[in-house]
């Protein structure tokens, strides 16, 4: 099946789009083919968007992003009788618009740096639903998080001692700092090595062997509100079983804490649900995942004989990823007879570093010739001075030519957020599309932006 027919078929399988599971689709929910044979997203013709805003261009479909948020919130609500909270793991794509979309949909925000925190706050997120992660938060970041009333997910002893010091200097009328403990659960899952975090050999979180000392420390520091425990097993996970194993592990920690007199209330199971990048990918839907996780936590708490805690999860990729496509303009084409045909686009590893970093695969079509039969095998290269700057290897397109619009699907997560200015390429613009309207949410960088931080030393010989 070709990407174009697959894309169309996967959409037509859900004629009622209100039921479509976003992370199982290659394309955003609103994708359509128009009378010109062009691909549309959010009612906007991608060829026209490129004409108006230039390329490369990230195109974020508001409907798909919101649907994914709703599916998480509703999924936990339907299957978990206790309190629950979904956090948007903003590392997937942290900018004002994504943070605002997530918080308007009722999600809290997971941030992993002072910069992500600043952006979330400026987007209007409620600080009380912001959770601050990271394996090496600075003193300044910790102080900033506490001052704003965010929850800190403590990762190591240095942080705990700093948090205790900060808490000791707070005035008695200030609310107690809210701190959650992150542990490495020792759970392995099948994903790329760089995005696995649950195994014991990880830079993140406390080793479970530290539990007795951690609990003693917590009991000795009542000036901190010890809200609960957190663990995250990795990203782009298609299996459900590891999440059940995680629920059992977290519940066991919870009941240990309860036996020692610590009153934990929150149970944060991290994120990690995968999405479909290529036809062969088959992730569970958000609804299946939330049901599984909710039931796992309920069962685990039942067997540990503890009351249901507040259940928190923090998905990133499965919310942002499927909502977005990147439109490029094809430039050069190089045919090496008997070997390979390369086409080059006007972006590459600077706007999507995932293929070169994780050998990630994507699906693409020609957005200006969506109905034509893909009959040519090509490799899509970026424009960077680096042989490994290949975005898609050996894909089928309808004999692509310079000037065609190449549209790569599923680029909303870990693309813009990991983008760079390698070779001094300017970072692309992003538009939010809805019902035929496109709004710029990230301006295209200019050459002047590239020099914003540069200082030419005076007096150079
Ligand atoms: N919570 C924590 C503590 C995390 O470390 C992460 C992702 C998430 C939640 C969100 O996970 P998600 O739902 O997005 O899978 N750059 C890599 C992915 C790194 C994931 C980092 N942590 C990639 O492009 O595949």
Short mmCIF file of C-alpha atoms and ligand atoms in Angstrom, two decimals:
data_model
loop_
_atom_site.label_atom_id
_atom_site.label_comp_id
_atom_site.label_asym_id
_atom_site.label_seq_id
_atom_site.Cartn_x
_atom_site.Cartn_y
_atom_site.Cartn_z
CA UNK A 1 0.00 0.00 0.00
CA UNK A 2 1.37 3.43 -0.85
CA UNK A 3 1.60 6.16 1.75
CA UNK A 4 -1.03 8.20 -0.07
CA UNK A 5 -3.59 5.40 -0.27
CA UNK A 6 -2.72 4.28 3.22
CA UNK A 7 -3.23 7.77 4.52
CA UNK A 8 -6.57 8.07 2.82
CA UNK A 9 -7.66 4.57 3.83
CA UNK A 10 -6.65 4.99 7.43
CA UNK A 11 -8.83 8.05 7.56
CA UNK A 12 -11.74 6.54 5.72
CA UNK A 13 -11.71 3.66 8.22
CA UNK A 14 -13.09 6.23 10.66
CA UNK A 15 -15.79 8.11 8.77
CA UNK A 16 -16.87 9.55 12.12
CA UNK A 17 -13.69 11.35 13.02
CA UNK A 18 -14.88 11.96 16.55
CA UNK A 19 -14.05 8.29 17.16
CA UNK A 20 -10.66 8.24 15.45
CA UNK A 21 -7.72 7.40 17.70
CA UNK A 22 -5.18 10.11 16.90
CA UNK A 23 -1.99 8.21 17.73
CA UNK A 24 -2.97 5.32 15.45
CA UNK A 25 -3.31 7.61 12.41
CA UNK A 26 -0.48 8.57 10.12
CA UNK A 27 -2.15 11.86 9.34
CA UNK A 28 -3.90 14.51 11.42
CA UNK A 29 -7.63 13.88 11.77
CA UNK A 30 -8.66 16.71 9.47
CA UNK A 31 -6.48 15.62 6.54
CA UNK A 32 -8.30 15.64 3.22
CA UNK A 33 -7.57 15.71 -0.47
CA UNK A 34 -9.05 18.71 -2.29
CA UNK A 35 -10.22 19.22 -5.87
CA UNK A 36 -6.72 20.30 -6.98
CA UNK A 37 -5.28 16.98 -5.77
CA UNK A 38 -3.59 18.78 -2.89
CA UNK A 39 -3.40 17.65 0.71
CA UNK A 40 -5.32 19.78 3.19
CA UNK A 41 -4.97 19.85 6.95
CA UNK A 42 -7.29 21.84 9.19
CA UNK A 43 -9.06 23.01 6.05
CA UNK A 44 -5.85 24.59 4.71
CA UNK A 45 -4.23 23.59 1.42
CA UNK A 46 -0.60 22.73 2.21
CA UNK A 47 0.59 24.04 -1.14
CA UNK A 48 -1.03 27.38 -0.39
CA UNK A 49 0.40 27.41 3.12
CA UNK A 50 3.89 26.97 1.71
CA UNK A 51 3.25 29.75 -0.80
CA UNK A 52 2.14 32.02 2.04
CA UNK A 53 4.50 31.09 4.86
CA UNK A 54 7.45 29.50 3.08
CA UNK A 55 9.03 26.13 3.76
CA UNK A 56 9.96 24.14 5.69
CA UNK A 57 6.76 24.69 7.58
CA UNK A 58 5.37 22.84 10.58
CA UNK A 59 1.58 22.64 10.32
CA UNK A 60 -0.15 21.86 13.62
CA UNK A 61 -3.75 20.70 13.43
CA UNK A 62 -5.59 22.06 16.44
CA UNK A 63 -8.36 19.48 16.22
CA UNK A 64 -5.96 16.52 16.46
CA UNK A 65 -3.98 18.00 19.35
CA UNK A 66 -7.13 18.79 21.30
CA UNK A 67 -8.65 15.38 20.56
CA UNK A 68 -5.59 13.62 21.96
CA UNK A 69 -5.78 15.76 25.12
CA UNK A 70 -9.48 14.99 25.47
CA UNK A 71 -8.94 11.27 24.97
CA UNK A 72 -6.44 11.18 27.83
CA UNK A 73 -8.58 13.22 30.22
CA UNK A 74 -11.79 11.37 29.36
CA UNK A 75 -10.04 7.99 29.34
CA UNK A 76 -8.82 8.35 32.91
CA UNK A 77 -12.10 9.88 33.96
CA UNK A 78 -14.07 6.93 32.54
CA UNK A 79 -11.89 4.18 33.95
CA UNK A 80 -10.40 5.53 37.16
CA UNK A 81 -12.79 6.17 40.05
CA UNK A 82 -10.22 8.25 41.98
CA UNK A 83 -8.90 11.70 41.18
CA UNK A 84 -6.72 11.98 38.09
CA UNK A 85 -4.62 14.54 36.26
CA UNK A 86 -3.05 14.42 32.81
CA UNK A 87 0.10 16.46 32.29
CA UNK A 88 1.30 17.39 28.83
CA UNK A 89 5.00 16.42 28.67
CA UNK A 90 5.96 19.66 27.03
CA UNK A 91 9.47 18.49 26.09
CA UNK A 92 7.73 16.95 23.07
CA UNK A 93 7.00 20.47 21.81
CA UNK A 94 7.22 23.32 24.26
CA UNK A 95 6.04 26.67 22.96
CA UNK A 96 3.38 29.15 24.00
CA UNK A 97 0.74 27.71 21.68
CA UNK A 98 1.18 24.03 22.62
CA UNK A 99 1.28 24.80 26.35
CA UNK A 100 -1.82 26.98 25.99
CA UNK A 101 -3.68 24.34 23.98
CA UNK A 102 -2.88 21.67 26.56
CA UNK A 103 -3.80 23.77 29.55
CA UNK A 104 -7.04 25.00 27.97
CA UNK A 105 -7.90 21.33 27.46
CA UNK A 106 -7.58 20.81 31.22
CA UNK A 107 -4.09 19.33 31.30
CA UNK A 108 -1.28 20.26 33.64
CA UNK A 109 2.20 20.70 32.20
CA UNK A 110 5.34 18.64 32.75
CA UNK A 111 8.44 20.80 32.34
CA UNK A 112 12.07 19.76 32.38
CA UNK A 113 13.94 23.06 32.62
CA UNK A 114 13.58 26.65 33.73
CA UNK A 115 13.00 27.59 30.09
CA UNK A 116 10.13 25.15 29.67
CA UNK A 117 8.68 26.36 32.97
CA UNK A 118 8.93 29.99 31.88
CA UNK A 119 7.17 29.21 28.59
CA UNK A 120 4.39 27.25 30.30
CA UNK A 121 3.80 30.10 32.75
CA UNK A 122 3.80 32.70 29.99
CA UNK A 123 1.26 30.54 28.14
CA UNK A 124 -1.06 30.91 31.13
CA UNK A 125 -0.69 27.41 32.60
CA UNK A 126 -1.77 27.11 36.22
CA UNK A 127 1.47 26.74 38.26
CA UNK A 128 -0.29 24.38 40.66
CA UNK A 129 -0.57 21.84 37.85
CA UNK A 130 3.02 22.22 36.64
CA UNK A 131 5.43 19.41 37.55
CA UNK A 132 9.15 20.12 37.26
CA UNK A 133 11.39 17.23 36.16
CA UNK A 134 15.08 16.83 35.40
CA UNK A 135 18.16 14.98 36.61
CA UNK A 136 20.23 18.10 37.25
CA UNK A 137 18.01 21.01 38.17
CA UNK A 138 19.96 24.05 39.26
CA UNK A 139 19.40 25.73 42.58
CA UNK A 140 17.90 28.63 40.70
CA UNK A 141 15.48 26.33 38.85
CA UNK A 142 14.42 24.67 42.10
CA UNK A 143 13.86 28.04 43.75
CA UNK A 144 11.90 29.30 40.74
CA UNK A 145 9.67 26.20 40.76
CA UNK A 146 8.96 26.48 44.47
CA UNK A 147 8.32 30.19 44.29
CA UNK A 148 5.72 29.62 41.59
CA UNK A 149 4.06 26.84 43.62
CA UNK A 150 4.90 24.06 41.16
CA UNK A 151 5.54 20.48 42.20
CA UNK A 152 9.18 19.41 42.01
CA UNK A 153 9.85 15.83 40.95
CA UNK A 154 13.06 15.23 42.90
CA UNK A 155 15.59 13.11 41.09
CA UNK A 156 18.63 12.84 43.41
CA UNK A 157 20.06 13.57 46.85
CA UNK A 158 21.62 16.89 45.92
CA UNK A 159 18.19 18.15 44.97
CA UNK A 160 16.62 16.84 48.14
CA UNK A 161 19.13 18.60 50.33
CA UNK A 162 18.70 21.81 48.34
CA UNK A 163 14.93 21.53 48.57
CA UNK A 164 15.13 21.01 52.31
CA UNK A 165 17.30 24.13 52.62
CA UNK A 166 14.93 26.16 50.47
CA UNK A 167 11.97 24.92 52.53
CA UNK A 168 13.74 25.83 55.77
CA UNK A 169 14.07 29.42 54.58
CA UNK A 170 10.45 29.82 53.59
CA UNK A 171 8.20 31.96 55.75
CA UNK A 172 5.61 29.97 57.74
CA UNK A 173 2.70 31.56 55.84
CA UNK A 174 3.97 30.17 52.53
CA UNK A 175 2.55 26.82 51.43
CA UNK A 176 4.89 23.86 51.96
CA UNK A 177 6.95 22.95 48.88
CA UNK A 178 5.34 20.04 47.04
CA UNK A 179 7.87 17.34 46.23
CA UNK A 180 7.46 14.03 44.46
CA UNK A 181 10.16 11.33 44.43
CA UNK A 182 11.30 9.89 41.10
CA UNK A 183 12.50 6.30 41.21
CA UNK A 184 13.91 4.03 38.52
CA UNK A 185 11.55 1.09 38.53
CA UNK A 186 13.89 -1.48 36.92
CA UNK A 187 11.40 -2.19 34.13
CA UNK A 188 12.69 -2.83 30.63
CA UNK A 189 10.67 -2.13 27.50
CA UNK A 190 11.27 -2.41 23.78
CA UNK A 191 12.23 0.94 22.41
CA UNK A 192 15.34 2.73 21.25
CA UNK A 193 18.18 2.65 23.83
CA UNK A 194 18.37 6.42 24.03
CA UNK A 195 14.73 6.79 25.00
CA UNK A 196 14.53 3.97 27.55
CA UNK A 197 14.53 5.28 31.09
CA UNK A 198 12.99 2.60 33.29
CA UNK A 199 15.99 0.25 33.53
CA UNK A 200 18.17 0.47 36.66
CA UNK A 201 21.20 1.64 34.66
CA UNK A 202 19.76 5.11 34.00
CA UNK A 203 20.82 8.64 34.79
CA UNK A 204 17.30 9.43 36.02
CA UNK A 205 15.80 9.00 39.45
CA UNK A 206 16.67 7.24 42.67
CA UNK A 207 17.72 3.64 42.73
CA UNK A 208 14.95 1.68 44.55
CA UNK A 209 17.62 0.50 47.02
CA UNK A 210 17.63 4.07 48.32
CA UNK A 211 13.98 3.79 49.40
CA UNK A 212 14.53 3.27 53.13
CA UNK A 213 16.91 6.25 53.29
CA UNK A 214 14.56 8.35 51.18
CA UNK A 215 11.62 7.63 53.42
CA UNK A 216 13.68 8.40 56.51
CA UNK A 217 14.73 11.71 54.94
CA UNK A 218 11.10 12.50 54.13
CA UNK A 219 9.98 11.78 57.69
CA UNK A 220 12.75 14.00 59.03
CA UNK A 221 11.65 16.91 56.83
CA UNK A 222 7.99 17.63 57.59
CA UNK A 223 8.42 21.17 56.24
CA UNK A 224 8.07 19.56 52.80
CA UNK A 225 4.79 18.23 51.46
CA UNK A 226 5.85 14.78 50.17
CA UNK A 227 3.13 14.24 47.62
CA UNK A 228 4.03 10.91 46.08
CA UNK A 229 6.17 8.88 43.73
CA UNK A 230 6.95 9.04 40.04
CA UNK A 231 8.46 6.69 37.49
CA UNK A 232 8.72 6.75 33.70
CA UNK A 233 9.78 3.73 31.70
CA UNK A 234 10.58 5.20 28.28
CA UNK A 235 9.09 6.59 25.12
CA UNK A 236 7.50 5.29 21.89
CA UNK A 237 6.28 2.18 23.73
CA UNK A 238 3.72 -0.10 22.09
CA UNK A 239 3.52 -2.72 24.83
CA UNK A 240 0.97 -2.42 27.63
CA UNK A 241 2.42 -4.96 30.05
CA UNK A 242 5.31 -2.75 31.30
CA UNK A 243 2.77 -0.20 32.47
CA UNK A 244 1.08 -2.85 34.62
CA UNK A 245 4.46 -3.88 36.03
CA UNK A 246 5.09 -0.23 36.80
CA UNK A 247 1.76 0.14 38.59
CA UNK A 248 2.63 -2.87 40.78
CA UNK A 249 6.05 -1.42 41.60
CA UNK A 250 4.69 2.03 42.40
CA UNK A 251 1.93 0.58 44.58
CA UNK A 252 4.49 -1.46 46.54
CA UNK A 253 6.50 1.73 47.18
CA UNK A 254 3.34 3.53 48.17
CA UNK A 255 2.34 0.95 50.74
CA UNK A 256 5.88 0.88 52.17
CA UNK A 257 5.68 4.64 52.60
CA UNK A 258 2.24 4.34 54.21
CA UNK A 259 3.53 1.74 56.70
CA UNK A 260 6.23 4.20 57.73
CA UNK A 261 3.68 6.96 58.27
CA UNK A 262 4.22 8.92 55.07
CA UNK A 263 0.99 10.10 53.59
CA UNK A 264 1.64 9.98 49.83
CA UNK A 265 -1.34 10.93 47.68
CA UNK A 266 -0.07 11.03 44.09
CA UNK A 267 0.95 8.24 41.81
CA UNK A 268 2.67 9.44 38.63
CA UNK A 269 3.14 6.75 35.99
CA UNK A 270 5.02 8.93 33.46
CA UNK A 271 4.27 8.93 29.75
CA UNK A 272 5.57 6.81 26.93
CA UNK A 273 2.67 5.75 24.71
CA UNK A 274 3.89 5.44 21.13
CA UNK A 275 2.41 6.68 17.89
CA UNK A 276 2.22 5.48 14.31
CA UNK A 277 5.03 6.84 12.14
CA UNK A 278 4.91 4.17 9.44
CA UNK A 279 2.33 1.64 8.35
CA UNK A 280 3.98 -1.16 10.34
CA UNK A 281 3.64 0.71 13.64
CA UNK A 282 0.73 -0.47 15.72
CA UNK A 283 0.45 1.37 19.02
CA UNK A 284 -2.51 0.95 21.37
CA UNK A 285 -4.89 3.88 21.22
CA UNK A 286 -4.95 6.54 23.94
CA UNK A 287 -8.27 5.12 25.13
CA UNK A 288 -6.84 1.59 25.34
CA UNK A 289 -3.78 2.89 27.17
CA UNK A 290 -5.71 4.94 29.73
CA UNK A 291 -8.06 2.02 30.41
CA UNK A 292 -5.12 -0.35 30.87
CA UNK A 293 -3.21 2.03 33.11
CA UNK A 294 -6.28 2.86 35.21
CA UNK A 295 -7.14 -0.83 35.69
CA UNK A 296 -3.53 -1.68 36.48
CA UNK A 297 -3.37 0.98 39.18
CA UNK A 298 -6.72 -0.06 40.63
CA UNK A 299 -5.65 -3.71 40.81
CA UNK A 300 -2.20 -2.90 42.17
CA UNK A 301 -3.67 -0.72 44.92
CA UNK A 302 -6.22 -3.39 45.75
CA UNK A 303 -3.54 -6.02 46.18
CA UNK A 304 -1.42 -3.70 48.33
CA UNK A 305 -4.53 -2.76 50.26
CA UNK A 306 -4.02 0.98 49.86
CA UNK A 307 -6.65 3.60 48.98
CA UNK A 308 -6.71 4.84 45.39
CA UNK A 309 -4.22 7.69 45.01
CA UNK A 310 -4.50 10.61 42.61
CA UNK A 311 -3.40 9.10 39.30
CA UNK A 312 -1.16 11.26 37.14
CA UNK A 313 0.24 10.51 33.71
CA UNK A 314 2.38 12.69 31.49
CA UNK A 315 2.19 11.91 27.76
CA UNK A 316 4.04 14.02 25.23
CA UNK A 317 4.61 12.29 21.90
CA UNK A 318 1.14 10.79 21.55
CA UNK A 319 -0.42 14.25 21.99
CA UNK A 320 1.87 16.45 19.91
CA UNK A 321 3.27 13.98 17.37
CA UNK A 322 0.24 13.00 15.28
CA UNK A 323 -1.09 16.57 15.17
CA UNK A 324 1.61 17.94 12.92
CA UNK A 325 3.08 17.56 9.44
CA UNK A 326 6.13 19.26 8.00
CA UNK A 327 5.92 20.66 4.47
CA UNK A 328 9.18 21.01 2.54
CA UNK A 329 9.96 22.13 -0.98
CA UNK A 330 11.93 19.69 -3.05
CA UNK A 331 15.09 21.12 -4.63
CA UNK A 332 17.73 18.99 -6.29
CA UNK A 333 17.35 15.47 -7.55
CA UNK A 334 20.32 13.17 -8.09
CA UNK A 335 19.87 9.91 -9.98
CA UNK A 336 22.76 7.47 -9.55
CA UNK A 337 21.96 4.78 -12.13
CA UNK A 338 21.59 1.36 -10.57
CA UNK A 339 22.27 2.74 -7.10
CA UNK A 340 19.84 5.33 -5.75
CA UNK A 341 17.83 8.44 -6.45
CA UNK A 342 18.22 11.25 -3.97
CA UNK A 343 15.89 14.18 -3.67
CA UNK A 344 16.87 17.03 -1.38
CA UNK A 345 14.52 19.21 0.64
CA UNK A 346 15.02 22.69 2.05
CA UNK A 347 15.37 21.47 5.66
CA UNK A 348 16.68 18.29 7.23
CA UNK A 349 18.36 17.24 10.45
CA UNK A 350 18.06 20.76 11.88
CA UNK A 351 14.24 20.69 11.82
CA UNK A 352 13.92 16.91 12.35
CA UNK A 353 16.92 15.39 14.11
CA UNK A 354 15.11 12.12 14.89
CA UNK A 355 16.18 10.09 11.83
CA UNK A 356 19.87 10.81 12.35
CA UNK A 357 19.64 10.44 16.12
CA UNK A 358 17.42 7.40 16.54
CA UNK A 359 17.15 6.00 13.00
CA UNK A 360 13.51 7.06 13.22
CA UNK A 361 11.29 6.32 10.23
CA UNK A 362 8.61 8.55 8.79
CA UNK A 363 5.95 8.52 6.07
CA UNK A 364 5.72 11.20 3.38
CA UNK A 365 3.70 12.14 0.30
CA UNK A 366 3.79 14.82 -2.34
CA UNK A 367 1.27 17.31 -0.99
CA UNK A 368 0.73 18.89 -4.42
CA UNK A 369 0.16 15.56 -6.24
CA UNK A 370 -1.57 13.47 -3.62
CA UNK A 371 -3.66 11.44 -6.06
CA UNK A 372 -0.80 10.35 -8.33
CA UNK A 373 0.53 6.83 -8.03
CA UNK A 374 3.87 6.56 -6.22
CA UNK A 375 6.12 4.81 -8.75
CA UNK A 376 9.63 5.97 -7.93
CA UNK A 377 11.84 4.85 -5.05
CA UNK A 378 13.72 7.80 -3.63
CA UNK A 379 15.75 8.74 -0.60
CA UNK A 380 14.96 12.11 0.88
CA UNK A 381 18.03 14.03 1.98
CA UNK A 382 18.22 17.24 3.95
CA UNK A 383 20.39 20.16 2.90
CA UNK A 384 23.02 19.93 5.64
CA UNK A 385 26.71 19.31 5.04
CA UNK A 386 26.50 15.85 6.50
CA UNK A 387 26.07 12.54 4.66
CA UNK A 388 23.88 11.17 7.44
CA UNK A 389 21.38 13.98 6.94
CA UNK A 390 18.75 11.66 5.45
CA UNK A 391 15.12 12.14 6.44
CA UNK A 392 13.51 9.16 4.70
CA UNK A 393 15.19 6.21 3.08
CA UNK A 394 13.84 4.34 0.05
CA UNK A 395 10.30 5.64 0.03
CA UNK A 396 7.87 5.60 -2.88
CA UNK A 397 6.76 8.89 -4.43
CA UNK A 398 5.20 9.77 -7.81
CA UNK A 399 8.38 10.71 -9.69
CA UNK A 400 9.21 13.76 -7.56
CA UNK A 401 10.56 16.90 -9.20
CA UNK A 402 12.11 20.17 -8.03
CA UNK A 403 9.35 22.45 -6.75
CA UNK A 404 7.11 19.65 -5.46
CA UNK A 405 5.86 19.90 -1.88
CA UNK A 406 7.01 17.01 0.27
CA UNK A 407 4.84 16.48 3.34
CA UNK A 408 6.22 14.39 6.20
CA UNK A 409 3.65 13.11 8.71
CA UNK A 410 3.82 12.87 12.48
CA UNK A 411 6.40 15.57 13.14
CA UNK A 412 4.81 17.31 16.12
CA UNK A 413 6.88 15.62 18.81
CA UNK A 414 10.60 16.05 19.38
CA UNK A 415 11.10 17.90 16.10
CA UNK A 416 10.81 21.63 16.80
CA UNK A 417 11.82 21.02 20.40
CA UNK A 418 15.08 19.42 19.27
CA UNK A 419 15.62 21.69 16.25
CA UNK A 420 18.95 23.42 15.79
CA UNK A 421 20.61 26.03 13.62
CA UNK A 422 23.19 23.60 12.25
CA UNK A 423 24.84 25.13 9.18
CA UNK A 424 23.13 28.31 10.28
CA UNK A 425 19.80 27.28 8.86
CA UNK A 426 17.01 29.38 10.26
CA UNK A 427 14.45 27.43 12.26
CA UNK A 428 11.19 27.05 10.33
CA UNK A 429 7.89 28.71 11.07
CA UNK A 430 4.96 26.81 12.55
CA UNK A 431 1.30 27.50 11.90
CA UNK A 432 -1.75 26.35 13.82
CA UNK A 433 -4.54 25.37 11.44
CA UNK A 434 -8.24 25.14 12.12
CA UNK A 435 -11.30 25.32 9.87
CA UNK A 436 -9.44 26.88 6.99
CA UNK A 437 -7.50 29.44 9.04
CA UNK A 438 -3.76 29.36 9.62
CA UNK A 439 -2.15 31.31 12.46
CA UNK A 440 1.59 31.65 12.91
CA UNK A 441 2.56 30.24 16.31
CA UNK A 442 6.32 30.28 15.75
CA UNK A 443 7.85 32.82 13.41
CA UNK A 444 10.45 31.70 10.91
CA UNK A 445 13.87 32.77 12.11
CA UNK A 446 15.67 35.40 10.09
CA UNK A 447 19.37 35.85 9.41
CA UNK A 448 19.25 38.68 11.94
CA UNK A 449 17.95 36.17 14.52
CA UNK A 450 20.98 34.02 13.78
CA UNK A 451 23.25 36.86 14.84
CA UNK A 452 21.17 37.80 17.91
CA UNK A 453 23.61 36.18 20.33
CA UNK A 454 26.76 36.83 18.30
CA UNK A 455 29.28 39.36 19.47
CA UNK A 456 32.03 40.42 17.11
CA UNK A 457 35.03 41.18 19.32
CA UNK A 458 36.21 44.72 18.82
CA UNK A 459 39.86 45.28 18.07
CA UNK A 460 40.41 42.02 16.17
CA UNK A 461 43.67 42.27 14.29
N1 LIG B 1 7.82 11.96 31.48
C1 LIG B 1 9.15 11.89 31.55
C2 LIG B 1 9.80 11.92 32.87
C3 LIG B 1 9.92 11.81 30.39
O1 LIG B 1 11.23 11.73 30.48
C4 LIG B 1 9.27 11.81 29.14
C5 LIG B 1 10.04 11.76 27.89
C6 LIG B 1 7.87 11.89 29.11
C7 LIG B 1 7.17 11.96 30.30
C8 LIG B 1 7.09 11.92 27.82
O2 LIG B 1 7.23 10.74 27.13
P1 LIG B 1 6.37 10.52 25.77
O3 LIG B 1 4.92 10.42 26.16
O4 LIG B 1 6.63 11.67 24.90
O5 LIG B 1 6.89 9.25 25.22
N2 LIG B 1 13.68 12.74 21.99
C9 LIG B 1 13.18 11.38 22.00
C10 LIG B 1 12.20 11.15 23.10
C11 LIG B 1 12.76 11.46 24.47
C12 LIG B 1 11.74 11.26 25.55
C13 LIG B 1 12.17 11.96 26.78
N3 LIG B 1 11.31 11.79 27.88
C14 LIG B 1 12.57 11.07 20.63
O6 LIG B 1 12.57 11.94 19.77
O7 LIG B 1 12.11 9.95 20.40
#
